[in-house]
Every structure is written in C-alpha cells, then in structure tokens.
PDB file of C-alpha atoms in Angstrom:
ATOM      1  CA  UNK A1332     -21.687 -12.327   2.295  1.00 55.00           C
ATOM      2  CA  UNK A1333     -20.957 -10.541  -0.921  1.00 74.00           C
ATOM      3  CA  UNK A1334     -21.832  -7.025   0.055  1.00 72.00           C
ATOM      4  CA  UNK A1335     -20.963  -5.533  -3.413  1.00 74.00           C
ATOM      5  CA  UNK A1336     -23.685  -7.751  -5.137  1.00 81.00           C
ATOM      6  CA  UNK A1337     -26.306  -7.040  -2.408  1.00 83.00           C
ATOM      7  CA  UNK A1338     -25.902  -3.218  -2.618  1.00 82.00           C
ATOM      8  CA  UNK A1339     -24.256  -2.508  -5.895  1.00 83.00           C
ATOM      9  CA  UNK A1340     -22.926   0.946  -6.478  1.00 84.00           C
ATOM     10  CA  UNK A1341     -22.772   1.744  -2.816  1.00 87.00           C
ATOM     11  CA  UNK A1342     -19.511   2.236  -0.926  1.00 88.00           C
ATOM     12  CA  UNK A1343     -18.874   0.298   2.134  1.00 88.00           C
ATOM     13  CA  UNK A1344     -17.145   1.639   5.281  1.00 90.00           C
ATOM     14  CA  UNK A1345     -15.387  -0.906   7.388  1.00 90.00           C
ATOM     15  CA  UNK A1346     -15.760   0.212  11.068  1.00 87.00           C
ATOM     16  CA  UNK A1347     -13.874  -0.745  14.221  1.00 85.00           C
ATOM     17  CA  UNK A1348     -11.246  -3.453  12.838  1.00 87.00           C
ATOM     18  CA  UNK A1349      -8.314  -4.028  14.957  1.00 86.00           C
ATOM     19  CA  UNK A1350      -6.868  -6.566  17.501  1.00 82.00           C
ATOM     20  CA  UNK A1351      -8.508  -6.609  20.712  1.00 78.00           C
ATOM     21  CA  UNK A1352      -7.023  -8.354  23.521  1.00 74.00           C
ATOM     22  CA  UNK A1353      -7.599 -10.700  25.590  1.00 70.00           C
ATOM     23  CA  UNK A1354      -9.676 -12.419  22.933  1.00 73.00           C
ATOM     24  CA  UNK A1355      -6.590 -12.259  20.651  1.00 77.00           C
ATOM     25  CA  UNK A1356      -3.054 -12.778  22.017  1.00 82.00           C
ATOM     26  CA  UNK A1357       0.443 -11.425  20.890  1.00 87.00           C
ATOM     27  CA  UNK A1358       0.401  -7.839  21.977  1.00 87.00           C
ATOM     28  CA  UNK A1359       1.634  -5.253  19.558  1.00 90.00           C
ATOM     29  CA  UNK A1360       3.453  -7.294  17.293  1.00 93.00           C
ATOM     30  CA  UNK A1361       0.156  -9.338  16.693  1.00 92.00           C
ATOM     31  CA  UNK A1362      -1.609  -6.016  16.265  1.00 91.00           C
ATOM     32  CA  UNK A1363       0.798  -4.732  13.553  1.00 94.00           C
ATOM     33  CA  UNK A1364       0.199  -8.092  11.608  1.00 94.00           C
ATOM     34  CA  UNK A1365      -3.503  -8.074  11.999  1.00 92.00           C
ATOM     35  CA  UNK A1366      -3.649  -4.344  10.866  1.00 93.00           C
ATOM     36  CA  UNK A1367      -1.514  -4.925   7.783  1.00 95.00           C
ATOM     37  CA  UNK A1368      -3.224  -8.110   6.653  1.00 95.00           C
ATOM     38  CA  UNK A1369      -6.880  -6.905   6.983  1.00 93.00           C
ATOM     39  CA  UNK A1370      -6.025  -3.429   5.524  1.00 93.00           C
ATOM     40  CA  UNK A1371      -4.282  -5.102   2.386  1.00 93.00           C
ATOM     41  CA  UNK A1372      -7.369  -7.204   2.051  1.00 92.00           C
ATOM     42  CA  UNK A1373      -9.892  -4.243   2.140  1.00 91.00           C
ATOM     43  CA  UNK A1374      -7.639  -2.231  -0.118  1.00 90.00           C
ATOM     44  CA  UNK A1375      -8.188  -4.813  -2.933  1.00 89.00           C
ATOM     45  CA  UNK A1376     -11.989  -3.919  -3.023  1.00 86.00           C
ATOM     46  CA  UNK A1377     -13.074  -0.880  -5.007  1.00 84.00           C
ATOM     47  CA  UNK A1378     -16.498  -0.986  -3.233  1.00 87.00           C
ATOM     48  CA  UNK A1379     -14.865  -0.384   0.058  1.00 89.00           C
ATOM     49  CA  UNK A1380     -14.852   3.576   0.577  1.00 88.00           C
ATOM     50  CA  UNK A1381     -13.356   3.995   3.893  1.00 90.00           C
ATOM     51  CA  UNK A1382     -11.696   2.289   7.025  1.00 91.00           C
ATOM     52  CA  UNK A1383     -12.166   2.966  10.708  1.00 91.00           C
ATOM     53  CA  UNK A1384      -9.260   1.739  12.640  1.00 88.00           C
ATOM     54  CA  UNK A1385     -10.042   0.427  16.317  1.00 86.00           C
ATOM     55  CA  UNK A1386      -8.478   1.461  18.682  1.00 84.00           C
ATOM     56  CA  UNK A1387      -6.393   4.635  18.927  1.00 87.00           C
ATOM     57  CA  UNK A1388      -5.658   4.072  22.685  1.00 88.00           C
ATOM     58  CA  UNK A1389      -5.745   1.767  25.570  1.00 85.00           C
ATOM     59  CA  UNK A1390      -8.533   2.913  28.021  1.00 84.00           C
ATOM     60  CA  UNK A1391     -10.071   2.437  31.263  1.00 83.00           C
ATOM     61  CA  UNK A1392     -12.938   0.287  31.790  1.00 81.00           C
ATOM     62  CA  UNK A1393     -14.632  -1.749  34.329  1.00 76.00           C
ATOM     63  CA  UNK A1394     -14.245  -4.923  32.098  1.00 75.00           C
ATOM     64  CA  UNK A1395     -10.611  -4.392  31.659  1.00 71.00           C
ATOM     65  CA  UNK A1396      -8.148  -7.358  31.627  1.00 75.00           C
ATOM     66  CA  UNK A1397      -5.121  -5.176  32.881  1.00 79.00           C
ATOM     67  CA  UNK A1398      -4.801  -3.085  35.955  1.00 79.00           C
ATOM     68  CA  UNK A1399      -6.816  -3.280  39.212  1.00 81.00           C
ATOM     69  CA  UNK A1400      -9.930  -1.702  40.514  1.00 81.00           C
ATOM     70  CA  UNK A1401     -10.644   1.766  39.017  1.00 78.00           C
ATOM     71  CA  UNK A1402      -7.444   1.291  36.993  1.00 79.00           C
ATOM     72  CA  UNK A1403      -8.645  -1.632  35.049  1.00 81.00           C
ATOM     73  CA  UNK A1404      -7.841  -1.196  31.291  1.00 81.00           C
ATOM     74  CA  UNK A1405      -8.336  -2.482  27.793  1.00 81.00           C
ATOM     75  CA  UNK A1406      -5.165  -2.981  25.865  1.00 83.00           C
ATOM     76  CA  UNK A1407      -6.388  -2.453  22.421  1.00 86.00           C
ATOM     77  CA  UNK A1408      -4.603   0.895  21.128  1.00 88.00           C
ATOM     78  CA  UNK A1409      -1.596   1.925  19.224  1.00 92.00           C
ATOM     79  CA  UNK A1410      -1.159   4.474  22.221  1.00 93.00           C
ATOM     80  CA  UNK A1411      -0.997   3.240  25.752  1.00 89.00           C
ATOM     81  CA  UNK A1412      -3.076   4.763  28.512  1.00 85.00           C
ATOM     82  CA  UNK A1413      -0.723   7.742  28.983  1.00 89.00           C
ATOM     83  CA  UNK A1414      -0.598   8.373  25.055  1.00 92.00           C
ATOM     84  CA  UNK A1415       2.806   7.016  24.602  1.00 96.00           C
ATOM     85  CA  UNK A1416       3.245   5.648  20.998  1.00 94.00           C
ATOM     86  CA  UNK A1417       3.649   1.786  20.549  1.00 94.00           C
ATOM     87  CA  UNK A1418       5.408   0.314  17.503  1.00 95.00           C
ATOM     88  CA  UNK A1419       2.092  -0.144  15.897  1.00 94.00           C
ATOM     89  CA  UNK A1420       1.302   3.541  15.858  1.00 93.00           C
ATOM     90  CA  UNK A1421       4.278   3.976  13.425  1.00 91.00           C
ATOM     91  CA  UNK A1422       3.074   1.287  11.289  1.00 93.00           C
ATOM     92  CA  UNK A1423      -0.496   2.674  11.065  1.00 92.00           C
ATOM     93  CA  UNK A1424       0.761   6.018  10.471  1.00 89.00           C
ATOM     94  CA  UNK A1425       3.037   5.215   7.553  1.00 88.00           C
ATOM     95  CA  UNK A1426       0.282   2.823   6.122  1.00 90.00           C
ATOM     96  CA  UNK A1427      -2.344   5.451   6.213  1.00 90.00           C
ATOM     97  CA  UNK A1428      -0.171   8.429   4.967  1.00 90.00           C
ATOM     98  CA  UNK A1429      -1.411   9.289   1.479  1.00 92.00           C
ATOM     99  CA  UNK A1430       2.204  10.143   0.323  1.00 92.00           C
ATOM    100  CA  UNK A1431       3.972   6.946  -0.750  1.00 84.00           C
ATOM    101  CA  UNK A1432       7.517   6.274  -2.073  1.00 88.00           C
ATOM    102  CA  UNK A1433       9.072   9.506  -0.996  1.00 94.00           C
ATOM    103  CA  UNK A1434      12.519   9.976  -2.077  1.00 96.00           C
ATOM    104  CA  UNK A1435      15.094  12.571  -2.337  1.00 96.00           C
ATOM    105  CA  UNK A1436      18.351  13.202  -4.498  1.00 94.00           C
ATOM    106  CA  UNK A1437      20.723  15.799  -5.441  1.00 92.00           C
ATOM    107  CA  UNK A1438      21.104  16.277  -9.067  1.00 91.00           C
ATOM    108  CA  UNK A1439      23.314  19.187 -10.360  1.00 90.00           C
ATOM    109  CA  UNK A1440      23.176  21.164  -7.236  1.00 89.00           C
ATOM    110  CA  UNK A1441      19.423  20.962  -7.092  1.00 94.00           C
ATOM    111  CA  UNK A1442      17.556  18.710  -4.409  1.00 96.00           C
ATOM    112  CA  UNK A1443      14.666  16.624  -5.886  1.00 96.00           C
ATOM    113  CA  UNK A1444      11.806  15.504  -3.619  1.00 97.00           C
ATOM    114  CA  UNK A1445       9.639  12.802  -5.348  1.00 97.00           C
ATOM    115  CA  UNK A1446       6.872  10.847  -4.333  1.00 96.00           C
ATOM    116  CA  UNK A1447       3.281   9.855  -5.143  1.00 94.00           C
ATOM    117  CA  UNK A1448      -0.379  10.226  -3.627  1.00 95.00           C
ATOM    118  CA  UNK A1449      -1.558   6.766  -3.078  1.00 90.00           C
ATOM    119  CA  UNK A1450      -4.357   5.451  -5.073  1.00 90.00           C
ATOM    120  CA  UNK A1451      -5.807   2.989  -2.561  1.00 87.00           C
ATOM    121  CA  UNK A1452      -7.257   3.355   0.951  1.00 87.00           C
ATOM    122  CA  UNK A1453      -6.947   6.013   2.035  1.00 85.00           C
ATOM    123  CA  UNK A1454      -7.051   8.150  -1.291  1.00 87.00           C
ATOM    124  CA  UNK A1455      -8.004  11.791  -1.705  1.00 91.00           C
ATOM    125  CA  UNK A1456      -6.715  14.909  -3.427  1.00 95.00           C
ATOM    126  CA  UNK A1457      -3.849  16.543  -1.396  1.00 95.00           C
ATOM    127  CA  UNK A1458      -4.473  20.236  -1.070  1.00 97.00           C
ATOM    128  CA  UNK A1459      -1.953  22.708   0.544  1.00 97.00           C
ATOM    129  CA  UNK A1460       0.458  20.100   1.677  1.00 97.00           C
ATOM    130  CA  UNK A1461       3.945  21.232   2.553  1.00 97.00           C
ATOM    131  CA  UNK A1462       7.393  19.574   1.763  1.00 97.00           C
ATOM    132  CA  UNK A1463      10.140  20.554   4.216  1.00 97.00           C
ATOM    133  CA  UNK A1464      13.787  19.513   3.940  1.00 97.00           C
ATOM    134  CA  UNK A1465      16.122  19.509   6.945  1.00 97.00           C
ATOM    135  CA  UNK A1466      19.894  19.525   7.358  1.00 95.00           C
ATOM    136  CA  UNK A1467      21.829  18.276  10.464  1.00 90.00           C
ATOM    137  CA  UNK A1468      20.440  18.969  13.894  1.00 89.00           C
ATOM    138  CA  UNK A1469      16.947  19.419  12.219  1.00 91.00           C
ATOM    139  CA  UNK A1470      17.810  22.641  10.673  1.00 95.00           C
ATOM    140  CA  UNK A1471      15.145  23.747   8.347  1.00 96.00           C
ATOM    141  CA  UNK A1472      16.724  24.129   4.935  1.00 95.00           C
ATOM    142  CA  UNK A1473      13.604  25.082   2.777  1.00 95.00           C
ATOM    143  CA  UNK A1474       9.960  24.528   2.418  1.00 96.00           C
ATOM    144  CA  UNK A1475       7.732  24.378  -0.563  1.00 97.00           C
ATOM    145  CA  UNK A1476       4.017  23.911  -1.015  1.00 97.00           C
ATOM    146  CA  UNK A1477       2.737  20.935  -3.323  1.00 96.00           C
ATOM    147  CA  UNK A1478       0.286  21.692  -5.962  1.00 96.00           C
ATOM    148  CA  UNK A1479      -2.972  19.757  -5.643  1.00 97.00           C
ATOM    149  CA  UNK A1480      -1.919  16.135  -6.105  1.00 96.00           C
ATOM    150  CA  UNK A1481      -4.586  13.607  -7.154  1.00 97.00           C
ATOM    151  CA  UNK A1482      -4.820   9.818  -6.110  1.00 94.00           C
ATOM    152  CA  UNK A1483      -2.307   8.029  -8.172  1.00 94.00           C
ATOM    153  CA  UNK A1484      -0.421  11.159  -9.238  1.00 96.00           C
ATOM    154  CA  UNK A1485       3.225  11.703  -8.610  1.00 96.00           C
ATOM    155  CA  UNK A1486       5.213  14.868  -7.791  1.00 97.00           C
ATOM    156  CA  UNK A1487       8.555  16.302  -8.068  1.00 97.00           C
ATOM    157  CA  UNK A1488       9.549  19.366  -6.013  1.00 96.00           C
ATOM    158  CA  UNK A1489      12.915  20.917  -6.634  1.00 97.00           C
ATOM    159  CA  UNK A1490      15.015  22.902  -4.212  1.00 96.00           C
ATOM    160  CA  UNK A1491      17.376  24.913  -6.391  1.00 94.00           C
ATOM    161  CA  UNK A1492      20.944  25.484  -5.582  1.00 87.00           C
ATOM    162  CA  UNK A1493      21.188  23.669  -2.461  1.00 85.00           C
ATOM    163  CA  UNK A1494      24.388  23.872  -0.757  1.00 82.00           C
ATOM    164  CA  UNK A1495      23.754  22.034   2.559  1.00 87.00           C
ATOM    165  CA  UNK A1496      23.333  18.325   3.085  1.00 92.00           C
ATOM    166  CA  UNK A1497      19.833  17.201   3.331  1.00 95.00           C
ATOM    167  CA  UNK A1498      19.275  14.682   6.194  1.00 96.00           C
ATOM    168  CA  UNK A1499      15.466  14.509   6.288  1.00 96.00           C
ATOM    169  CA  UNK A1500      12.403  15.121   4.293  1.00 97.00           C
ATOM    170  CA  UNK A1501       8.989  15.728   6.021  1.00 96.00           C
ATOM    171  CA  UNK A1502       5.506  16.209   4.473  1.00 96.00           C
ATOM    172  CA  UNK A1503       2.775  18.088   6.337  1.00 96.00           C
ATOM    173  CA  UNK A1504      -0.833  18.467   5.691  1.00 94.00           C
ATOM    174  CA  UNK A1505      -2.597  21.764   5.472  1.00 93.00           C
ATOM    175  CA  UNK A1506      -3.251  21.531   9.276  1.00 94.00           C
ATOM    176  CA  UNK A1507       0.518  20.817  10.022  1.00 94.00           C
ATOM    177  CA  UNK A1508      -0.146  17.286  10.577  1.00 91.00           C
ATOM    178  CA  UNK A1509       3.119  15.402   9.903  1.00 90.00           C
ATOM    179  CA  UNK A1510       2.033  12.719   7.310  1.00 90.00           C
ATOM    180  CA  UNK A1511       5.423  11.059   6.648  1.00 91.00           C
ATOM    181  CA  UNK A1512       9.210  11.539   7.382  1.00 92.00           C
ATOM    182  CA  UNK A1513      11.964  10.226   5.237  1.00 93.00           C
ATOM    183  CA  UNK A1514      15.607  10.147   6.949  1.00 94.00           C
ATOM    184  CA  UNK A1515      18.335  10.132   4.341  1.00 93.00           C
TER     185      UNK A1515
END
C-alpha cells in the first residue's frame, strides 16, 4: 500500500515495530539487525513523521514463552525483566540520538567538540542541551550549553586553554538524559 499517495500531505507514524519472539528467532543479535534495517527503511520516506519502537522491556504475561507459571514472560525488549540493558539497548540509544558524528580535538590549546543534529528520524531542534567533557577517572573538566541547533545543523563548541587530557565527551538533553557519549 502506498500510504503517501492515499493520504498526501499527512505524516504517518510507525507504531510498534520491533522483533518479537518466539515468532522471530535469533535473540538480541536478530533484534539489532531487525531494528537497524527497518529504521533505515523508514528514514528514507519523508512522509513518515515518527517511530514508536516496541518493546522497551521484557514483560510478564500469561502467554509468555519463557519462565513458568506467574513468571512467564515475553522476550521482546531491549531491557530484560529486571531492567538490565541488553546490547540492543545501546544500538537503539545511539541510532535515536539526535546528535551524530560527535568528535573532539585539541587545537592550539583549545579543545573543540564538533557534531551535528541529525536531519532524519528523529529530528527536532535541540534546546538547552549540555556538552560536558571529562578527564581521567570521569573527572568533569568543563561544560557548556549548546545554542539551539536545528535538524541538519552542525556545531563547534570550544573549551579554551584546556590543560588536562580529555578522555570522554557526553551530551545531555535539557532534562539531563544522556543522549550520546564519545570515549577518546
């Protein structure tokens, strides 16, 4: 079905896409491949306005394929039943981060943090995002607020006269959610 022709000018939201076992096999590696393949396909269509990934976590249900009795569970998530992150969690976090191509370099005693705001899914203007740089042992060396960054726009934040070695860069959203980390 060609939704774009049937409802022109209307955005389409893709809901509940993800790999659900036991219908699909392969565990977390298959979940990662499925997620990356489908997200890339959706990203190619300008009329797709958003994505809802299913499922955040494994959950208990009477129809579960794992566990016994009241501990039956569905193994669909990027978190296990206890909230522990599976490898797929990190893939989803990185792919859905609005900040891409993050880099850091020391130039004439100043440390430059560069990156860009993704122009595909998801894409939105970044307001009040914070750049933090860290030294050895996760010691905070400095932080700066990003100016508003539109989708597709790059940024270059300069930490002047830095004498310590930077080992990590982190970007946080306005509500302190860590959106991307780069270890140097």
